[in-house]
Amino acid sequence: MEPVAVVILLALVEYAAFGGLVGWARGKYGVNAPAVSGHPVFERYFRVHQNTLEQLVMFVPAIWLFGTYVNATWAALIGLAFVVARVVYLIGYVKDPAKREIGFALSSLSVVVLLLGALWGVGRQVF
Amino acid sequence: MEPVAVVILLALVEYAAFGGLVGWARGKYGVNAPAVSGHPVFERYFRVHQNTLEQLVMFVPAIWLFGTYVNATWAALIGLAFVVARVVYLIGYVKDPAKREIGFALSSLSVVVLLLGALWGVGRQVF
Amino acid sequence: MEPVAVVILLALVEYAAFGGLVGWARGKYGVNAPAVSGHPVFERYFRVHQNTLEQLVMFVPAIWLFGTYVNATWAALIGLAFVVARVVYLIGYVKDPAKREIGFALSSLSVVVLLLGALWGVGRQVF
């Protein structure tokens, strides 16, 4: 499971970096805590971070269970696609909220493949 | 731990479906990203998704540790109650925010039982 | 891994308590669901809960992988520092948003040490 562990940690480091960008955007666009709105570009960074959180909650257990019950190498490869797709999502969203779609679709697809694959893999053991 | 894994994956698929409802509600009620407010019914779907995220962060480690240190079958059954309670929460909240209480109380109870049970189970091994 | 499991569960119980404070602050400051703003002090409790969620998503996998690939006792000790730092963060933030910095810095440091330590520990096994 070492490759899966590495990819999980990379995804978490990426997420920490997105959190750092939110802090930086607070300063740059003058949005003081606890406010989370007030400047449209700040809100994009904030939403990128939040949306990545929303996906990580599914990603981490799904990649771990896919790695355990299906195949660890495939889990790591699909997980890497997720990490890359989140960068595409960030760049697109900050440029223009309408351009967030491709990165969002790609990372969502990774999560869906991991979720359904893991469900199939576990189901195979039970029945 | 297969039954626990299945229930975790079901809870994550449910959460993904709640995320899909938020996207659908964005279109229906004309709330464009990155805004997360602007129409009361959209806000209910958004809060259902967010609140489920808040509970999943506790639910996934708690059910796993309960399954490991107490009993996997009981973990899966309490976890299923969580998954059902979240549907009750969704239906209640969308109808009327005041009606979210029952589903919220039931899923919170599942999480508390898993958390405290796991704590007791681990503590038993240590002391 | 029992000490790591105990610390994870303590962090989750702490997070559940922060969620309880948000509910209590809704009543005290008259902010009805689904609203998440409307009174500055309510917003502080809400942000403490949210920010703890954002850190827990990294904390739980990071402490587990640090415990597995580096050292379980050190993982538990760094994790305890995280749990304490979050209380410091809560108290500081509620007093004055500008005073949230110390608790935030300390808990972020715990998460960074766990993340990078785990990455080093796993990397050591792979290469």
Short mmCIF file of C-alpha atoms in Angstrom, two decimals:
data_model
loop_
_atom_site.label_atom_id
_atom_site.label_comp_id
_atom_site.label_asym_id
_atom_site.label_seq_id
_atom_site.Cartn_x
_atom_site.Cartn_y
_atom_site.Cartn_z
CA MET A 1 0.00 0.00 0.00
CA GLU A 2 3.05 2.34 -0.02
CA PRO A 3 2.21 3.87 -3.45
CA VAL A 4 -1.35 4.58 -2.23
CA ALA A 5 0.01 6.18 0.96
CA VAL A 6 2.33 8.41 -1.10
CA VAL A 7 -0.53 9.60 -3.34
CA ILE A 8 -2.81 10.29 -0.33
CA LEU A 9 -0.03 12.39 1.23
CA LEU A 10 0.58 14.26 -2.05
CA ALA A 11 -3.14 15.07 -2.28
CA LEU A 12 -3.07 16.37 1.31
CA VAL A 13 0.05 18.50 0.68
CA GLU A 14 -1.71 19.93 -2.41
CA TYR A 15 -4.75 20.70 -0.26
CA ALA A 16 -2.54 22.40 2.35
CA ALA A 17 -1.07 24.53 -0.45
CA PHE A 18 -4.60 25.52 -1.57
CA GLY A 19 -5.25 26.55 2.04
CA GLY A 20 -2.11 28.68 1.92
CA LEU A 21 -3.43 30.36 -1.23
CA VAL A 22 -6.67 31.28 0.61
CA GLY A 23 -4.61 32.93 3.36
CA TRP A 24 -2.54 34.78 0.75
CA ALA A 25 -5.71 35.88 -1.09
CA ARG A 26 -7.18 37.20 2.21
CA GLY A 27 -4.23 39.61 2.39
CA LYS A 28 -4.12 40.51 -1.29
CA TYR A 29 -7.86 41.22 -1.67
CA GLY A 30 -8.41 42.65 1.83
CA VAL A 31 -10.90 40.06 3.12
CA ASN A 32 -10.40 39.79 6.89
CA ALA A 33 -11.40 36.71 8.91
CA PRO A 34 -14.06 35.57 9.73
CA ALA A 35 -15.48 36.95 6.44
CA VAL A 36 -15.35 34.46 3.55
CA SER A 37 -16.72 36.79 0.89
CA GLY A 38 -16.19 40.39 -0.19
CA HIS A 39 -13.97 40.08 -3.27
CA PRO A 40 -14.82 37.86 -6.27
CA VAL A 41 -11.26 36.57 -6.80
CA PHE A 42 -10.81 35.76 -3.10
CA GLU A 43 -14.07 33.80 -3.26
CA ARG A 44 -12.69 31.69 -6.09
CA TYR A 45 -9.62 30.65 -4.06
CA PHE A 46 -11.88 29.99 -1.10
CA ARG A 47 -14.21 27.80 -3.17
CA VAL A 48 -11.29 25.87 -4.71
CA HIS A 49 -10.10 25.01 -1.20
CA GLN A 50 -13.61 24.12 0.00
CA ASN A 51 -14.42 22.03 -3.04
CA THR A 52 -11.13 20.15 -2.68
CA LEU A 53 -12.09 19.44 0.94
CA GLU A 54 -15.46 18.12 -0.24
CA GLN A 55 -13.74 15.74 -2.66
CA LEU A 56 -10.92 14.67 -0.30
CA VAL A 57 -13.47 13.34 2.18
CA MET A 58 -14.46 10.81 -0.49
CA PHE A 59 -11.03 10.45 -2.10
CA VAL A 60 -9.01 9.27 0.91
CA PRO A 61 -11.24 6.36 2.04
CA ALA A 62 -12.06 5.43 -1.58
CA ILE A 63 -8.42 5.20 -2.76
CA TRP A 64 -7.50 3.23 0.39
CA LEU A 65 -10.32 0.71 -0.05
CA PHE A 66 -9.71 0.47 -3.83
CA GLY A 67 -6.03 -0.21 -3.06
CA THR A 68 -6.97 -2.84 -0.47
CA TYR A 69 -9.72 -4.69 -2.35
CA VAL A 70 -8.89 -4.09 -6.03
CA ASN A 71 -5.29 -3.13 -6.86
CA ALA A 72 -2.81 -0.79 -5.17
CA THR A 73 -0.95 0.27 -8.33
CA TRP A 74 -4.15 1.20 -10.16
CA ALA A 75 -5.37 3.03 -7.06
CA ALA A 76 -2.17 5.11 -7.02
CA LEU A 77 -2.40 5.92 -10.75
CA ILE A 78 -6.06 7.01 -10.56
CA GLY A 79 -5.16 8.99 -7.44
CA LEU A 80 -2.37 10.79 -9.30
CA ALA A 81 -4.90 11.77 -11.95
CA PHE A 82 -6.99 13.30 -9.13
CA VAL A 83 -4.02 15.33 -7.85
CA VAL A 84 -3.28 16.67 -11.36
CA ALA A 85 -6.98 17.38 -12.07
CA ARG A 86 -7.20 19.53 -8.93
CA VAL A 87 -4.40 21.78 -10.27
CA VAL A 88 -6.32 22.10 -13.56
CA TYR A 89 -9.42 22.98 -11.50
CA LEU A 90 -7.55 25.65 -9.51
CA ILE A 91 -6.06 27.33 -12.59
CA GLY A 92 -9.38 27.24 -14.46
CA TYR A 93 -11.50 28.53 -11.56
CA VAL A 94 -9.20 31.45 -10.71
CA LYS A 95 -9.15 32.52 -14.37
CA ASP A 96 -12.94 32.29 -14.72
CA PRO A 97 -15.54 30.35 -12.65
CA ALA A 98 -17.00 28.99 -15.90
CA LYS A 99 -13.61 27.41 -16.69
CA ARG A 100 -13.62 25.26 -13.56
CA GLU A 101 -15.65 22.56 -15.31
CA ILE A 102 -12.87 20.47 -16.91
CA GLY A 103 -10.75 20.09 -13.77
CA PHE A 104 -13.87 19.45 -11.72
CA ALA A 105 -15.11 16.77 -14.13
CA LEU A 106 -11.72 15.01 -14.23
CA SER A 107 -11.21 14.90 -10.46
CA SER A 108 -14.85 13.87 -9.92
CA LEU A 109 -14.35 11.07 -12.43
CA SER A 110 -11.29 9.82 -10.49
CA VAL A 111 -13.33 9.81 -7.28
CA VAL A 112 -16.27 7.99 -8.91
CA VAL A 113 -13.95 5.33 -10.40
CA LEU A 114 -12.30 4.81 -6.99
CA LEU A 115 -15.66 4.67 -5.17
CA LEU A 116 -17.42 2.30 -7.56
CA GLY A 117 -14.28 0.20 -8.10
CA ALA A 118 -13.84 -0.20 -4.33
CA LEU A 119 -17.53 -1.09 -3.95
CA TRP A 120 -17.16 -3.77 -6.64
CA GLY A 121 -13.92 -5.01 -5.06
CA VAL A 122 -15.40 -5.32 -1.58
CA GLY A 123 -18.66 -6.78 -2.92
CA ARG A 124 -16.66 -9.51 -4.69
CA GLN A 125 -15.26 -10.62 -1.29
CA VAL A 126 -18.63 -10.63 0.46
CA PHE A 127 -20.78 -12.47 -2.12
CA MET B 1 -14.02 -5.53 7.94
CA GLU B 2 -15.80 -5.99 4.57
CA PRO B 3 -19.25 -4.98 5.92
CA VAL B 4 -17.72 -1.80 7.41
CA ALA B 5 -16.02 -1.00 4.10
CA VAL B 6 -19.33 -1.44 2.24
CA VAL B 7 -21.15 0.94 4.61
CA ILE B 8 -18.36 3.56 4.37
CA LEU B 9 -18.61 3.40 0.57
CA LEU B 10 -22.43 3.68 0.69
CA ALA B 11 -22.15 6.77 2.91
CA LEU B 12 -19.67 8.30 0.44
CA VAL B 13 -21.90 7.53 -2.57
CA GLU B 14 -24.80 9.15 -0.69
CA TYR B 15 -22.63 12.19 -0.04
CA ALA B 16 -21.66 12.36 -3.73
CA ALA B 17 -25.39 12.29 -4.59
CA PHE B 18 -26.00 15.19 -2.16
CA GLY B 19 -23.21 17.06 -3.99
CA GLY B 20 -24.99 16.36 -7.28
CA LEU B 21 -28.19 17.85 -5.81
CA VAL B 22 -26.29 21.06 -4.95
CA GLY B 23 -25.15 21.34 -8.58
CA TRP B 24 -28.71 20.70 -9.77
CA ALA B 25 -30.08 23.30 -7.31
CA ARG B 26 -27.53 25.87 -8.60
CA GLY B 27 -29.12 25.56 -12.03
CA LYS B 28 -32.73 25.40 -10.87
CA TYR B 29 -32.52 28.40 -8.49
CA GLY B 30 -30.04 30.45 -10.57
CA VAL B 31 -27.20 30.61 -8.03
CA ASN B 32 -23.95 30.80 -10.02
CA ALA B 33 -20.58 29.71 -8.59
CA PRO B 34 -18.74 30.92 -6.55
CA ALA B 35 -21.88 32.21 -4.75
CA VAL B 36 -23.26 29.85 -2.11
CA SER B 37 -26.30 31.90 -1.19
CA GLY B 38 -29.01 33.85 -2.98
CA HIS B 39 -32.02 31.52 -2.88
CA PRO B 40 -33.38 29.96 0.33
CA VAL B 41 -34.06 26.52 -1.16
CA PHE B 42 -30.61 26.35 -2.78
CA GLU B 43 -29.11 27.18 0.61
CA ARG B 44 -30.89 24.22 2.16
CA TYR B 45 -29.37 21.76 -0.34
CA PHE B 46 -26.00 23.44 0.17
CA ARG B 47 -26.25 23.11 3.96
CA VAL B 48 -27.35 19.45 3.73
CA HIS B 49 -24.21 18.71 1.72
CA GLN B 50 -21.97 20.74 4.06
CA ASN B 51 -23.45 19.24 7.21
CA THR B 52 -23.02 15.73 5.82
CA LEU B 53 -19.36 16.59 5.14
CA GLU B 54 -19.00 17.75 8.75
CA GLN B 55 -20.39 14.45 10.01
CA LEU B 56 -18.52 12.21 7.55
CA VAL B 57 -15.20 13.51 8.86
CA MET B 58 -16.11 11.91 12.19
CA PHE B 59 -18.11 9.00 10.80
CA VAL B 60 -15.43 7.35 8.63
CA PRO B 61 -12.62 7.07 11.23
CA ALA B 62 -15.13 6.29 14.02
CA ILE B 63 -16.85 3.40 12.20
CA TRP B 64 -13.46 2.01 11.14
CA LEU B 65 -12.06 2.09 14.69
CA PHE B 66 -15.32 0.77 16.18
CA GLY B 67 -15.18 -2.08 13.66
CA THR B 68 -11.53 -2.79 14.53
CA TYR B 69 -11.69 -2.54 18.33
CA VAL B 70 -15.32 -3.40 19.15
CA ASN B 71 -17.28 -5.37 16.56
CA ALA B 72 -17.46 -5.12 12.75
CA THR B 73 -21.09 -6.27 12.39
CA TRP B 74 -22.36 -3.76 14.95
CA ALA B 75 -20.25 -1.04 13.31
CA ALA B 76 -21.89 -1.78 9.95
CA LEU B 77 -25.42 -1.76 11.44
CA ILE B 78 -24.92 1.55 13.26
CA GLY B 79 -23.35 2.90 10.08
CA LEU B 80 -26.40 1.90 8.05
CA ALA B 81 -28.57 3.82 10.52
CA PHE B 82 -26.36 6.86 9.78
CA VAL B 83 -26.86 6.49 6.01
CA VAL B 84 -30.67 6.24 6.42
CA ALA B 85 -30.77 9.15 8.92
CA ARG B 86 -29.01 11.40 6.40
CA VAL B 87 -31.81 10.79 3.88
CA VAL B 88 -34.36 11.70 6.57
CA TYR B 89 -32.29 14.85 7.25
CA LEU B 90 -32.23 15.81 3.55
CA ILE B 91 -35.97 15.36 3.07
CA GLY B 92 -36.81 17.23 6.29
CA TYR B 93 -34.41 20.14 5.66
CA VAL B 94 -35.54 20.76 2.07
CA LYS B 95 -39.19 20.78 3.19
CA ASP B 96 -38.53 23.18 6.07
CA PRO B 97 -35.28 23.99 7.96
CA ALA B 98 -37.13 23.44 11.25
CA LYS B 99 -37.83 19.83 10.15
CA ARG B 100 -34.15 18.94 9.86
CA GLU B 101 -33.96 18.12 13.57
CA ILE B 102 -35.01 14.43 13.57
CA GLY B 103 -32.61 13.32 10.83
CA PHE B 104 -29.86 15.40 12.37
CA ALA B 105 -30.42 13.93 15.84
CA LEU B 106 -30.46 10.34 14.52
CA SER B 107 -27.28 10.64 12.44
CA SER B 108 -25.53 12.53 15.25
CA LEU B 109 -26.51 9.75 17.64
CA SER B 110 -24.97 7.14 15.31
CA VAL B 111 -21.74 9.15 15.19
CA VAL B 112 -21.65 9.60 18.99
CA VAL B 113 -22.22 5.86 19.56
CA LEU B 114 -19.44 4.99 17.09
CA LEU B 115 -17.05 7.56 18.61
CA LEU B 116 -17.62 6.67 22.26
CA GLY B 117 -17.82 2.94 21.51
CA ALA B 118 -14.52 3.07 19.63
CA LEU B 119 -12.94 5.05 22.47
CA TRP B 120 -14.11 2.41 24.96
CA GLY B 121 -12.91 -0.39 22.68
CA VAL B 122 -9.44 1.09 22.20
CA GLY B 123 -9.18 2.04 25.88
CA ARG B 124 -9.90 -1.58 26.85
CA GLN B 125 -6.80 -2.67 24.87
CA VAL B 126 -4.53 -0.02 26.37
CA PHE B 127 -5.42 -0.32 30.06
CA MET C 1 -1.48 1.79 16.88
CA GLU C 2 -3.77 2.07 19.94
CA PRO C 3 -2.29 5.40 21.13
CA VAL C 4 -2.80 6.85 17.63
CA ALA C 5 -6.39 5.61 17.58
CA VAL C 6 -7.06 7.23 20.98
CA VAL C 7 -5.68 10.60 19.80
CA ILE C 8 -7.72 10.46 16.56
CA LEU C 9 -10.86 9.81 18.61
CA LEU C 10 -10.03 12.64 21.03
CA ALA C 11 -9.59 15.04 18.09
CA LEU C 12 -12.98 13.92 16.73
CA VAL C 13 -14.71 14.34 20.10
CA GLU C 14 -13.18 17.84 20.33
CA TYR C 15 -14.50 18.60 16.84
CA ALA C 16 -17.96 17.33 17.83
CA ALA C 17 -17.84 19.70 20.83
CA PHE C 18 -16.93 22.62 18.51
CA GLY C 19 -19.98 21.65 16.42
CA GLY C 20 -22.08 21.75 19.58
CA LEU C 21 -20.79 25.27 20.26
CA VAL C 22 -21.95 26.37 16.79
CA GLY C 23 -25.44 25.09 17.57
CA TRP C 24 -25.39 26.86 20.93
CA ALA C 25 -24.17 30.11 19.28
CA ARG C 26 -27.01 29.89 16.72
CA GLY C 27 -29.45 30.12 19.61
CA LYS C 28 -27.56 32.72 21.62
CA TYR C 29 -26.94 35.13 18.72
CA GLY C 30 -30.20 34.45 16.87
CA VAL C 31 -28.75 33.07 13.63
CA ASN C 32 -31.28 30.60 12.22
CA ALA C 33 -30.32 27.78 9.84
CA PRO C 34 -29.55 27.76 6.93
CA ALA C 35 -27.89 31.17 7.53
CA VAL C 36 -24.22 30.96 8.53
CA SER C 37 -23.67 34.67 9.07
CA GLY C 38 -25.52 37.56 10.71
CA HIS C 39 -23.67 38.02 14.00
CA PRO C 40 -19.89 38.49 14.27
CA VAL C 41 -19.44 36.26 17.34
CA PHE C 42 -21.54 33.45 15.83
CA GLU C 43 -19.33 33.66 12.73
CA ARG C 44 -16.24 33.09 14.86
CA TYR C 45 -17.62 29.87 16.35
CA PHE C 46 -18.70 28.81 12.87
CA ARG C 47 -15.24 29.48 11.44
CA VAL C 48 -13.50 27.64 14.32
CA HIS C 49 -15.61 24.57 13.51
CA GLN C 50 -15.03 24.90 9.76
CA ASN C 51 -11.31 25.46 10.10
CA THR C 52 -11.00 22.45 12.39
CA LEU C 53 -12.80 20.40 9.72
CA GLU C 54 -10.31 21.66 7.13
CA GLN C 55 -7.39 20.55 9.31
CA LEU C 56 -8.92 17.22 10.42
CA VAL C 57 -9.14 16.10 6.80
CA MET C 58 -5.33 16.25 6.73
CA PHE C 59 -4.74 15.31 10.36
CA VAL C 60 -6.46 11.91 10.45
CA PRO C 61 -4.73 10.27 7.45
CA ALA C 62 -1.41 12.00 8.28
CA ILE C 63 -1.26 10.81 11.90
CA TRP C 64 -2.29 7.29 10.85
CA LEU C 65 0.40 7.06 8.15
CA PHE C 66 3.02 8.68 10.42
CA GLY C 67 2.14 6.11 13.09
CA THR C 68 2.38 3.26 10.56
CA TYR C 69 5.56 4.27 8.72
CA VAL C 70 7.50 6.34 11.30
CA ASN C 71 6.59 5.81 14.97
CA ALA C 72 3.25 5.37 16.75
CA THR C 73 4.28 7.01 20.05
CA TRP C 74 5.63 10.13 18.33
CA ALA C 75 2.50 10.26 16.16
CA ALA C 76 0.33 10.23 19.29
CA LEU C 77 2.39 12.96 21.00
CA ILE C 78 2.33 15.28 17.97
CA GLY C 79 -1.38 14.54 17.65
CA LEU C 80 -1.98 15.54 21.27
CA ALA C 81 -0.25 18.86 20.53
CA PHE C 82 -2.77 19.32 17.70
CA VAL C 83 -5.72 18.68 20.03
CA VAL C 84 -4.40 21.22 22.57
CA ALA C 85 -3.57 23.79 19.86
CA ARG C 86 -7.17 23.67 18.62
CA VAL C 87 -8.41 24.70 22.07
CA VAL C 88 -5.95 27.60 22.04
CA TYR C 89 -7.26 28.49 18.57
CA LEU C 90 -10.89 28.42 19.75
CA ILE C 91 -10.26 30.61 22.79
CA GLY C 92 -8.17 33.09 20.81
CA TYR C 93 -10.58 33.35 17.86
CA VAL C 94 -13.68 33.88 19.99
CA LYS C 95 -11.90 36.63 21.96
CA ASP C 96 -10.67 38.39 18.82
CA PRO C 97 -10.18 37.07 15.24
CA ALA C 98 -6.67 38.59 15.26
CA LYS C 99 -5.80 36.36 18.25
CA ARG C 100 -6.49 33.14 16.35
CA GLU C 101 -2.95 33.15 14.91
CA ILE C 102 -1.03 31.30 17.66
CA GLY C 103 -3.41 28.35 17.96
CA PHE C 104 -3.68 28.20 14.18
CA ALA C 105 0.10 28.21 13.73
CA LEU C 106 0.62 25.48 16.36
CA SER C 107 -2.02 23.10 15.00
CA SER C 108 -0.86 23.75 11.41
CA LEU C 109 2.69 22.94 12.50
CA SER C 110 1.52 19.60 13.97
CA VAL C 111 -0.22 18.76 10.70
CA VAL C 112 2.83 19.74 8.60
CA VAL C 113 5.16 17.64 10.78
CA LEU C 114 2.80 14.65 10.51
CA LEU C 115 2.38 15.08 6.74
CA LEU C 116 6.06 15.54 5.89
CA GLY C 117 7.18 12.93 8.45
CA ALA C 118 4.76 10.39 6.98
CA LEU C 119 5.92 11.24 3.44
CA TRP C 120 9.54 10.66 4.52
CA GLY C 121 8.59 7.45 6.33
CA VAL C 122 6.73 6.00 3.35
CA GLY C 123 9.39 7.20 0.90
CA ARG C 124 12.05 5.35 2.94
CA GLN C 125 10.14 2.07 2.34
CA VAL C 126 9.72 2.63 -1.38
CA PHE C 127 13.24 3.74 -2.38
#
